[in-house]
Amino acid sequence: MKIILSIDGGGIRGIVSAAILNYLEKKIQEIQGNPRIKIGSLVDLVAGTSSGSIIGSMMLLPCDEKKTIPRYSMQEIVDLYINMGSKFFKKQSLYNLRTLWGLFGPKYPASNIKNPLLQILDHYKLQDLVKPCLFTGYDINKRRANIYINKDKKYGQYYIKDIIRGSASIPGYFPPAYFRDGIDIHTIIDGRVFANNPALIAYLEAFKIFFNFKGGIKTMGPHEMMVISIGTGSFKKKSFSYNKVKKWGITQWFFPILDIFLSDSSDVVNYKMQKIFKAYGRPDNYKRINPPLHFSSPSLTDVSKKNITNLLKDAHIYINENKFFLNILAREICDLNYLIPY
């Protein structure tokens, strides 16, 4: 059975996803009596959008010594993501004045996201990642949704930093990622515009990825894979009364409809995945983890120390309330990798 890990987008709220994965990794290490095991080496496919693509790529970066072993532990990734997120959304006074706080230009300069990604992802190519993976991005020049798969001969040659920068370039917050492949030009924005939750894409692409491997699975379905889909936190959504919106025009609707589209699309994907796995009689092979945010802000960009502390607090509350489920999941991951308990 193949293990598919899907990680949602959500800006700085990606801390929540990373914290959940950190707990699972530590539990697996405890079960195996081996503190060096990394969860990135135990899954068969990682899919990510926006912040999920950043976390997913860091999970699969190779060690310098052994190219088939992940470099970072999840604890290191949590710490790195907190540090990177603070740089991504750092306010710069002169830039704010020049753009009138994002009114006449992206809210943050390209260097805010470009430099931290380069520092971590260096000049590794997509094909260098230790496991099959896919990351999303939308090409606004070609008007096409792109699924960047490292097992694809063309996409495998792309630099990870370019793909991830595009996948995480939130429109209005960062300039699009722009890079060339020969004469082919790529102008990529946040994959959240079409796949905030990439679980369904990961499920569908898994058929193609594993079907093409030599000696791979000949027939695949929910009975032959476990999908672990991790969100960046659920929260009370803003409501809009009829009396408030009945006289709205295009300008007033712009931001509310964007919020509705991005937040509700993840729920639709979750609904479809539940129905697919239930129809095949394997509802337990699909796991959706999306902790409620009790104390932290739903904002994508709130990198205040208070909010980062609260994001970790909300993640730990979920972990404490769902230890039985998470411990069983950690055991399942071990069992599916034929690991013998310590």
mmCIF file of C-alpha atoms in Angstrom:
data_model
loop_
_atom_site.group_PDB
_atom_site.id
_atom_site.type_symbol
_atom_site.label_atom_id
_atom_site.label_comp_id
_atom_site.label_asym_id
_atom_site.label_seq_id
_atom_site.Cartn_x
_atom_site.Cartn_y
_atom_site.Cartn_z
ATOM 1 C CA MET A 1 0.000 0.000 0.000
ATOM 2 C CA LYS A 2 1.236 3.485 -0.901
ATOM 3 C CA ILE A 3 1.164 6.391 1.554
ATOM 4 C CA ILE A 4 0.225 9.749 0.021
ATOM 5 C CA LEU A 5 0.829 12.913 2.052
ATOM 6 C CA SER A 6 -0.990 16.087 0.992
ATOM 7 C CA ILE A 7 -0.327 19.469 2.632
ATOM 8 C CA ASP A 8 -2.649 22.475 2.167
ATOM 9 C CA GLY A 9 -1.625 26.061 1.566
ATOM 10 C CA GLY A 10 -2.171 28.724 4.204
ATOM 11 C CA GLY A 11 0.689 31.185 4.555
ATOM 12 C CA ILE A 12 2.145 31.389 8.041
ATOM 13 C CA ARG A 13 -0.531 28.926 9.210
ATOM 14 C CA GLY A 14 1.679 26.246 7.633
ATOM 15 C CA ILE A 15 3.210 26.130 11.129
ATOM 16 C CA VAL A 16 0.159 24.093 12.165
ATOM 17 C CA SER A 17 0.731 21.477 9.436
ATOM 18 C CA ALA A 18 4.427 21.217 10.274
ATOM 19 C CA ALA A 19 3.714 20.835 14.004
ATOM 20 C CA ILE A 20 1.292 17.945 13.373
ATOM 21 C CA LEU A 21 3.856 16.194 11.160
ATOM 22 C CA ASN A 22 6.488 16.800 13.830
ATOM 23 C CA TYR A 23 4.376 14.936 16.376
ATOM 24 C CA LEU A 24 3.819 12.021 13.982
ATOM 25 C CA GLU A 25 7.545 11.821 13.235
ATOM 26 C CA LYS A 26 8.488 11.806 16.930
ATOM 27 C CA LYS A 27 5.891 9.140 17.651
ATOM 28 C CA ILE A 28 7.275 6.988 14.826
ATOM 29 C CA GLN A 29 10.782 7.454 16.245
ATOM 30 C CA GLU A 30 9.486 6.382 19.656
ATOM 31 C CA ILE A 31 7.770 3.296 18.223
ATOM 32 C CA GLN A 32 10.915 2.287 16.354
ATOM 33 C CA GLY A 33 13.404 3.306 19.036
ATOM 34 C CA ASN A 34 15.265 5.236 16.340
ATOM 35 C CA PRO A 35 15.564 9.062 16.668
ATOM 36 C CA ARG A 36 17.015 9.355 13.160
ATOM 37 C CA ILE A 37 13.924 8.173 11.248
ATOM 38 C CA LYS A 38 12.301 10.946 9.226
ATOM 39 C CA ILE A 39 8.701 10.847 8.087
ATOM 40 C CA GLY A 40 9.766 12.037 4.626
ATOM 41 C CA SER A 41 11.431 8.676 4.042
ATOM 42 C CA LEU A 42 8.280 6.742 5.019
ATOM 43 C CA VAL A 43 5.756 8.272 2.605
ATOM 44 C CA ASP A 44 5.562 7.385 -1.093
ATOM 45 C CA LEU A 45 4.302 10.695 -2.497
ATOM 46 C CA VAL A 46 4.231 14.228 -1.091
ATOM 47 C CA ALA A 47 1.922 16.881 -2.563
ATOM 48 C CA GLY A 48 1.888 20.521 -1.532
ATOM 49 C CA THR A 49 0.376 23.867 -2.392
ATOM 50 C CA SER A 50 1.862 27.227 -1.340
ATOM 51 C CA SER A 51 3.035 26.810 2.278
ATOM 52 C CA GLY A 52 2.471 23.074 1.808
ATOM 53 C CA SER A 53 4.930 23.065 -1.078
ATOM 54 C CA ILE A 54 7.567 24.757 1.102
ATOM 55 C CA ILE A 55 7.131 22.204 3.895
ATOM 56 C CA GLY A 56 6.948 19.288 1.433
ATOM 57 C CA SER A 57 10.116 20.301 -0.402
ATOM 58 C CA MET A 58 12.054 20.689 2.857
ATOM 59 C CA MET A 59 10.861 17.230 3.949
ATOM 60 C CA LEU A 60 12.403 15.703 0.822
ATOM 61 C CA LEU A 61 15.654 17.646 0.447
ATOM 62 C CA PRO A 62 18.527 15.139 0.306
ATOM 63 C CA CYS A 63 21.426 14.888 2.721
ATOM 64 C CA ASP A 64 24.763 15.952 1.285
ATOM 65 C CA GLU A 65 26.303 12.601 2.202
ATOM 66 C CA LYS A 66 23.447 10.246 1.250
ATOM 67 C CA LYS A 67 21.252 11.523 -1.573
ATOM 68 C CA THR A 68 18.400 9.113 -0.764
ATOM 69 C CA ILE A 69 17.937 10.231 2.852
ATOM 70 C CA PRO A 70 15.985 13.387 3.847
ATOM 71 C CA ARG A 71 18.111 16.161 5.314
ATOM 72 C CA TYR A 72 15.781 17.774 7.847
ATOM 73 C CA SER A 73 13.789 16.435 10.760
ATOM 74 C CA MET A 74 10.284 17.832 11.201
ATOM 75 C CA GLN A 75 11.421 19.743 14.300
ATOM 76 C CA GLU A 76 14.050 21.449 12.165
ATOM 77 C CA ILE A 77 11.406 22.183 9.529
ATOM 78 C CA VAL A 78 9.086 23.750 12.132
ATOM 79 C CA ASP A 79 11.922 26.010 13.281
ATOM 80 C CA LEU A 80 12.970 26.829 9.714
ATOM 81 C CA TYR A 81 9.405 27.602 8.661
ATOM 82 C CA ILE A 82 8.885 29.983 11.572
ATOM 83 C CA ASN A 83 12.114 31.763 10.637
ATOM 84 C CA MET A 84 11.303 31.841 6.918
ATOM 85 C CA GLY A 85 7.721 32.957 7.472
ATOM 86 C CA SER A 86 8.910 35.923 9.521
ATOM 87 C CA LYS A 87 11.120 36.934 6.593
ATOM 88 C CA PHE A 88 8.420 36.336 3.946
ATOM 89 C CA PHE A 89 5.992 38.750 5.575
ATOM 90 C CA LYS A 90 8.437 41.260 7.022
ATOM 91 C CA LYS A 91 7.250 44.842 6.616
ATOM 92 C CA GLN A 92 9.685 47.270 5.020
ATOM 93 C CA SER A 93 8.984 50.950 5.590
ATOM 94 C CA LEU A 94 10.559 52.365 2.404
ATOM 95 C CA TYR A 95 8.914 49.715 0.227
ATOM 96 C CA ASN A 96 5.552 50.372 1.897
ATOM 97 C CA LEU A 97 5.861 54.075 1.155
ATOM 98 C CA ARG A 98 6.786 53.423 -2.474
ATOM 99 C CA THR A 99 3.787 51.123 -3.037
ATOM 100 C CA LEU A 100 1.447 52.907 -0.603
ATOM 101 C CA TRP A 101 1.228 49.738 1.496
ATOM 102 C CA GLY A 102 0.426 47.475 -1.439
ATOM 103 C CA LEU A 103 -2.010 49.769 -3.231
ATOM 104 C CA PHE A 104 0.341 50.332 -6.188
ATOM 105 C CA GLY A 105 2.417 47.177 -6.147
ATOM 106 C CA PRO A 106 2.747 43.848 -4.337
ATOM 107 C CA LYS A 107 2.482 44.145 -0.571
ATOM 108 C CA TYR A 108 5.930 42.567 -0.118
ATOM 109 C CA PRO A 109 9.029 42.746 -2.343
ATOM 110 C CA ALA A 110 10.152 39.647 -4.261
ATOM 111 C CA SER A 111 13.343 39.498 -2.173
ATOM 112 C CA ASN A 112 11.266 38.680 0.924
ATOM 113 C CA ILE A 113 10.384 35.272 -0.490
ATOM 114 C CA LYS A 114 13.190 34.752 -3.002
ATOM 115 C CA ASN A 115 16.169 35.037 -0.636
ATOM 116 C CA PRO A 116 14.966 32.704 2.163
ATOM 117 C CA LEU A 117 13.988 30.028 -0.380
ATOM 118 C CA LEU A 118 17.373 30.253 -2.069
ATOM 119 C CA GLN A 119 19.106 29.947 1.290
ATOM 120 C CA ILE A 120 17.279 26.701 2.140
ATOM 121 C CA LEU A 121 16.593 25.100 -1.253
ATOM 122 C CA ASP A 122 19.859 26.253 -2.827
ATOM 123 C CA HIS A 123 20.219 25.094 -6.452
ATOM 124 C CA TYR A 124 18.673 21.664 -6.050
ATOM 125 C CA LYS A 125 16.458 20.506 -8.877
ATOM 126 C CA LEU A 126 13.058 18.904 -8.494
ATOM 127 C CA GLN A 127 14.480 15.535 -9.538
ATOM 128 C CA ASP A 128 16.928 15.677 -6.597
ATOM 129 C CA LEU A 129 14.177 15.258 -3.999
ATOM 130 C CA VAL A 130 14.303 11.861 -2.341
ATOM 131 C CA LYS A 131 10.707 10.745 -3.005
ATOM 132 C CA PRO A 132 8.051 11.302 -5.687
ATOM 133 C CA CYS A 133 6.343 14.652 -5.166
ATOM 134 C CA LEU A 134 4.153 17.237 -6.832
ATOM 135 C CA PHE A 135 3.659 20.938 -6.246
ATOM 136 C CA THR A 136 1.047 23.257 -7.722
ATOM 137 C CA GLY A 137 1.365 26.606 -9.485
ATOM 138 C CA TYR A 138 -0.737 28.633 -11.898
ATOM 139 C CA ASP A 139 0.881 30.044 -15.059
ATOM 140 C CA ILE A 140 -0.862 33.364 -15.692
ATOM 141 C CA ASN A 141 0.887 33.817 -19.050
ATOM 142 C CA LYS A 142 -0.302 30.493 -20.467
ATOM 143 C CA ARG A 143 -3.499 30.539 -18.352
ATOM 144 C CA ARG A 144 -2.802 27.012 -17.212
ATOM 145 C CA ALA A 145 -2.760 25.120 -13.937
ATOM 146 C CA ASN A 146 0.597 23.365 -13.587
ATOM 147 C CA ILE A 147 1.279 20.232 -11.560
ATOM 148 C CA TYR A 148 5.050 20.078 -11.147
ATOM 149 C CA ILE A 149 5.952 16.412 -10.686
ATOM 150 C CA ASN A 150 9.567 15.507 -10.006
ATOM 151 C CA LYS A 151 9.251 12.212 -11.905
ATOM 152 C CA ASP A 152 8.389 14.178 -15.060
ATOM 153 C CA LYS A 153 11.495 14.420 -17.286
ATOM 154 C CA LYS A 154 10.871 18.092 -18.100
ATOM 155 C CA TYR A 155 9.770 19.367 -14.700
ATOM 156 C CA GLY A 156 12.433 17.316 -12.939
ATOM 157 C CA GLN A 157 15.064 19.637 -14.415
ATOM 158 C CA TYR A 158 13.530 22.768 -12.883
ATOM 159 C CA TYR A 159 15.051 24.377 -9.805
ATOM 160 C CA ILE A 160 13.008 23.704 -6.688
ATOM 161 C CA LYS A 161 13.374 27.323 -5.558
ATOM 162 C CA ASP A 162 11.616 28.552 -8.727
ATOM 163 C CA ILE A 163 8.730 26.081 -8.457
ATOM 164 C CA ILE A 164 8.179 26.701 -4.752
ATOM 165 C CA ARG A 165 8.443 30.460 -5.105
ATOM 166 C CA GLY A 166 5.708 30.327 -7.741
ATOM 167 C CA SER A 167 3.517 27.981 -5.722
ATOM 168 C CA ALA A 168 3.730 30.364 -2.746
ATOM 169 C CA SER A 169 3.445 33.711 -4.605
ATOM 170 C CA ILE A 170 0.129 34.938 -3.225
ATOM 171 C CA PRO A 171 -1.395 37.416 -5.726
ATOM 172 C CA GLY A 172 -1.222 40.942 -4.359
ATOM 173 C CA TYR A 173 1.281 39.949 -1.700
ATOM 174 C CA PHE A 174 4.251 38.902 -3.883
ATOM 175 C CA PRO A 175 5.180 39.381 -7.548
ATOM 176 C CA PRO A 176 4.712 36.245 -9.682
ATOM 177 C CA ALA A 177 7.691 33.906 -9.982
ATOM 178 C CA TYR A 178 9.327 34.402 -13.379
ATOM 179 C CA PHE A 179 11.820 31.950 -14.865
ATOM 180 C CA ARG A 180 12.841 30.477 -18.220
ATOM 181 C CA ASP A 181 13.315 26.966 -19.528
ATOM 182 C CA GLY A 182 15.127 27.621 -22.808
ATOM 183 C CA ILE A 183 12.666 29.694 -24.805
ATOM 184 C CA ASP A 184 9.786 28.631 -22.577
ATOM 185 C CA ILE A 185 8.750 31.397 -20.152
ATOM 186 C CA HIS A 186 7.022 30.668 -16.842
ATOM 187 C CA THR A 187 5.046 33.279 -14.913
ATOM 188 C CA ILE A 188 3.696 31.454 -11.867
ATOM 189 C CA ILE A 189 1.401 32.483 -9.025
ATOM 190 C CA ASP A 190 0.092 30.732 -5.926
ATOM 191 C CA GLY A 191 -1.272 27.231 -6.539
ATOM 192 C CA ARG A 192 -4.046 28.058 -4.071
ATOM 193 C CA VAL A 193 -5.993 29.726 -6.877
ATOM 194 C CA PHE A 194 -6.987 26.270 -8.129
ATOM 195 C CA ALA A 195 -5.877 23.734 -5.490
ATOM 196 C CA ASN A 196 -5.571 25.012 -1.945
ATOM 197 C CA ASN A 197 -6.049 21.400 -0.871
ATOM 198 C CA PRO A 198 -4.050 19.222 -3.327
ATOM 199 C CA ALA A 199 -5.290 15.865 -1.957
ATOM 200 C CA LEU A 200 -7.488 15.040 -4.955
ATOM 201 C CA ILE A 201 -4.731 15.960 -7.418
ATOM 202 C CA ALA A 202 -2.295 13.794 -5.444
ATOM 203 C CA TYR A 203 -4.755 10.887 -5.487
ATOM 204 C CA LEU A 204 -5.223 11.114 -9.260
ATOM 205 C CA GLU A 205 -1.539 11.650 -10.059
ATOM 206 C CA ALA A 206 -0.557 8.694 -7.859
ATOM 207 C CA PHE A 207 -2.148 6.387 -10.441
ATOM 208 C CA LYS A 208 0.127 7.751 -13.156
ATOM 209 C CA ILE A 209 3.274 8.008 -11.038
ATOM 210 C CA PHE A 210 3.203 4.486 -9.620
ATOM 211 C CA PHE A 211 1.691 2.912 -12.732
ATOM 212 C CA ASN A 212 4.734 4.059 -14.726
ATOM 213 C CA PHE A 213 7.340 2.713 -12.314
ATOM 214 C CA LYS A 214 8.944 -0.589 -13.335
ATOM 215 C CA GLY A 215 7.457 -3.318 -11.217
ATOM 216 C CA GLY A 216 4.899 -0.819 -9.934
ATOM 217 C CA ILE A 217 1.309 -1.367 -8.974
ATOM 218 C CA LYS A 218 -0.814 -2.650 -11.853
ATOM 219 C CA THR A 219 -4.163 -1.679 -10.400
ATOM 220 C CA MET A 220 -4.581 1.103 -7.884
ATOM 221 C CA GLY A 221 -7.473 2.520 -5.976
ATOM 222 C CA PRO A 222 -8.398 3.481 -2.410
ATOM 223 C CA HIS A 223 -7.739 -0.134 -1.400
ATOM 224 C CA GLU A 224 -4.067 0.292 -2.391
ATOM 225 C CA MET A 225 -3.280 3.699 -0.905
ATOM 226 C CA MET A 226 -3.639 5.710 2.273
ATOM 227 C CA VAL A 227 -4.051 9.471 1.823
ATOM 228 C CA ILE A 228 -3.103 11.729 4.734
ATOM 229 C CA SER A 229 -4.388 15.247 4.054
ATOM 230 C CA ILE A 230 -3.200 17.968 6.421
ATOM 231 C CA GLY A 231 -4.754 21.435 6.535
ATOM 232 C CA THR A 232 -3.498 24.685 8.038
ATOM 233 C CA GLY A 233 -6.327 25.120 10.522
ATOM 234 C CA SER A 234 -10.077 25.655 10.385
ATOM 235 C CA PHE A 235 -11.721 28.803 11.674
ATOM 236 C CA LYS A 236 -15.056 30.571 11.799
ATOM 237 C CA LYS A 237 -15.663 32.007 8.353
ATOM 238 C CA LYS A 238 -16.935 35.512 7.870
ATOM 239 C CA SER A 239 -20.622 35.591 6.979
ATOM 240 C CA PHE A 240 -22.363 38.035 4.631
ATOM 241 C CA SER A 241 -26.007 38.936 5.200
ATOM 242 C CA TYR A 242 -28.412 39.604 2.380
ATOM 243 C CA ASN A 243 -29.046 43.184 3.499
ATOM 244 C CA LYS A 244 -25.305 43.862 3.480
ATOM 245 C CA VAL A 245 -24.524 42.485 0.010
ATOM 246 C CA LYS A 246 -27.690 43.106 -1.991
ATOM 247 C CA LYS A 247 -26.382 46.419 -3.369
ATOM 248 C CA TRP A 248 -22.739 45.386 -3.779
ATOM 249 C CA GLY A 249 -21.027 45.838 -7.114
ATOM 250 C CA ILE A 250 -17.886 44.312 -8.607
ATOM 251 C CA THR A 251 -15.526 46.311 -6.365
ATOM 252 C CA GLN A 252 -17.225 45.320 -3.107
ATOM 253 C CA TRP A 253 -17.466 41.661 -4.123
ATOM 254 C CA PHE A 254 -13.793 41.262 -5.123
ATOM 255 C CA PHE A 255 -12.200 40.346 -1.772
ATOM 256 C CA PRO A 256 -15.204 38.488 -0.269
ATOM 257 C CA ILE A 257 -15.582 36.238 -3.317
ATOM 258 C CA LEU A 258 -11.831 35.521 -3.303
ATOM 259 C CA ASP A 259 -12.046 34.538 0.373
ATOM 260 C CA ILE A 260 -15.087 32.327 -0.283
ATOM 261 C CA PHE A 261 -13.431 30.631 -3.244
ATOM 262 C CA LEU A 262 -10.131 29.879 -1.501
ATOM 263 C CA SER A 263 -11.537 28.794 1.871
ATOM 264 C CA ASP A 264 -14.416 26.664 0.606
ATOM 265 C CA SER A 265 -12.479 24.889 -2.163
ATOM 266 C CA SER A 266 -10.561 22.863 0.467
ATOM 267 C CA ASP A 267 -13.838 21.677 1.983
ATOM 268 C CA VAL A 268 -15.103 20.590 -1.443
ATOM 269 C CA VAL A 269 -11.946 18.519 -2.047
ATOM 270 C CA ASN A 270 -12.313 16.935 1.400
ATOM 271 C CA TYR A 271 -15.949 16.053 0.605
ATOM 272 C CA LYS A 272 -14.976 14.428 -2.704
ATOM 273 C CA MET A 273 -12.158 12.425 -1.132
ATOM 274 C CA GLN A 274 -14.459 11.132 1.602
ATOM 275 C CA LYS A 275 -17.010 10.047 -0.991
ATOM 276 C CA ILE A 276 -14.412 8.318 -3.209
ATOM 277 C CA PHE A 277 -12.909 6.267 -0.386
ATOM 278 C CA LYS A 278 -16.323 5.442 1.073
ATOM 279 C CA ALA A 279 -17.584 4.282 -2.335
ATOM 280 C CA TYR A 280 -14.703 1.783 -2.517
ATOM 281 C CA GLY A 281 -15.405 0.563 1.006
ATOM 282 C CA ARG A 282 -12.152 2.040 2.362
ATOM 283 C CA PRO A 283 -13.194 5.177 4.323
ATOM 284 C CA ASP A 284 -10.406 4.631 6.869
ATOM 285 C CA ASN A 285 -7.740 4.901 4.162
ATOM 286 C CA TYR A 286 -8.397 8.643 3.911
ATOM 287 C CA LYS A 287 -7.304 10.799 6.869
ATOM 288 C CA ARG A 288 -8.099 14.514 7.029
ATOM 289 C CA ILE A 289 -6.355 16.524 9.758
ATOM 290 C CA ASN A 290 -7.330 20.181 10.061
ATOM 291 C CA PRO A 291 -7.107 21.544 13.617
ATOM 292 C CA PRO A 292 -9.522 24.288 14.721
ATOM 293 C CA LEU A 293 -7.859 27.623 15.416
ATOM 294 C CA HIS A 294 -8.993 28.703 18.881
ATOM 295 C CA PHE A 295 -6.350 31.304 19.720
ATOM 296 C CA SER A 296 -4.472 32.134 16.500
ATOM 297 C CA SER A 297 -5.438 34.424 13.655
ATOM 298 C CA PRO A 298 -6.736 33.004 10.341
ATOM 299 C CA SER A 299 -4.520 35.577 8.588
ATOM 300 C CA LEU A 300 -1.989 34.270 6.068
ATOM 301 C CA THR A 301 0.560 36.914 7.021
ATOM 302 C CA ASP A 302 0.371 37.557 10.783
ATOM 303 C CA VAL A 303 3.939 36.745 11.837
ATOM 304 C CA SER A 304 3.774 38.471 15.200
ATOM 305 C CA LYS A 305 5.397 36.515 18.045
ATOM 306 C CA LYS A 306 2.008 36.287 19.728
ATOM 307 C CA ASN A 307 0.333 34.712 16.697
ATOM 308 C CA ILE A 308 3.172 32.260 16.021
ATOM 309 C CA THR A 309 2.969 31.178 19.668
ATOM 310 C CA ASN A 310 -0.797 30.780 19.307
ATOM 311 C CA LEU A 311 -0.487 28.749 16.098
ATOM 312 C CA LEU A 312 1.778 26.308 17.935
ATOM 313 C CA LYS A 313 -0.633 26.368 20.882
ATOM 314 C CA ASP A 314 -3.601 25.466 18.643
ATOM 315 C CA ALA A 315 -1.601 22.646 17.035
ATOM 316 C CA HIS A 316 -0.650 21.244 20.447
ATOM 317 C CA ILE A 317 -4.253 21.459 21.685
ATOM 318 C CA TYR A 318 -5.331 19.371 18.694
ATOM 319 C CA ILE A 319 -2.509 16.883 19.301
ATOM 320 C CA ASN A 320 -3.422 16.475 22.982
ATOM 321 C CA GLU A 321 -7.114 16.004 22.153
ATOM 322 C CA ASN A 322 -6.411 13.510 19.341
ATOM 323 C CA LYS A 323 -3.418 11.533 20.586
ATOM 324 C CA PHE A 324 -5.202 8.201 20.237
ATOM 325 C CA PHE A 325 -5.944 8.831 16.544
ATOM 326 C CA LEU A 326 -2.478 10.247 15.811
ATOM 327 C CA ASN A 327 -0.708 7.415 17.640
ATOM 328 C CA ILE A 328 -2.645 4.834 15.636
ATOM 329 C CA LEU A 329 -1.781 6.723 12.436
ATOM 330 C CA ALA A 330 1.915 6.704 13.360
ATOM 331 C CA ARG A 331 1.669 2.942 13.967
ATOM 332 C CA GLU A 332 -0.061 2.456 10.599
ATOM 333 C CA ILE A 333 2.735 4.340 8.810
ATOM 334 C CA CYS A 334 5.265 2.041 10.488
ATOM 335 C CA ASP A 335 3.279 -1.080 9.621
ATOM 336 C CA LEU A 336 2.908 -0.085 5.967
ATOM 337 C CA ASN A 337 6.688 0.358 5.778
ATOM 338 C CA TYR A 338 7.197 -3.094 7.372
ATOM 339 C CA LEU A 339 9.036 -1.521 10.282
ATOM 340 C CA ILE A 340 9.393 -3.725 13.337
ATOM 341 C CA PRO A 341 8.435 -2.028 16.640
ATOM 342 C CA TYR A 342 11.274 -1.420 19.063
#
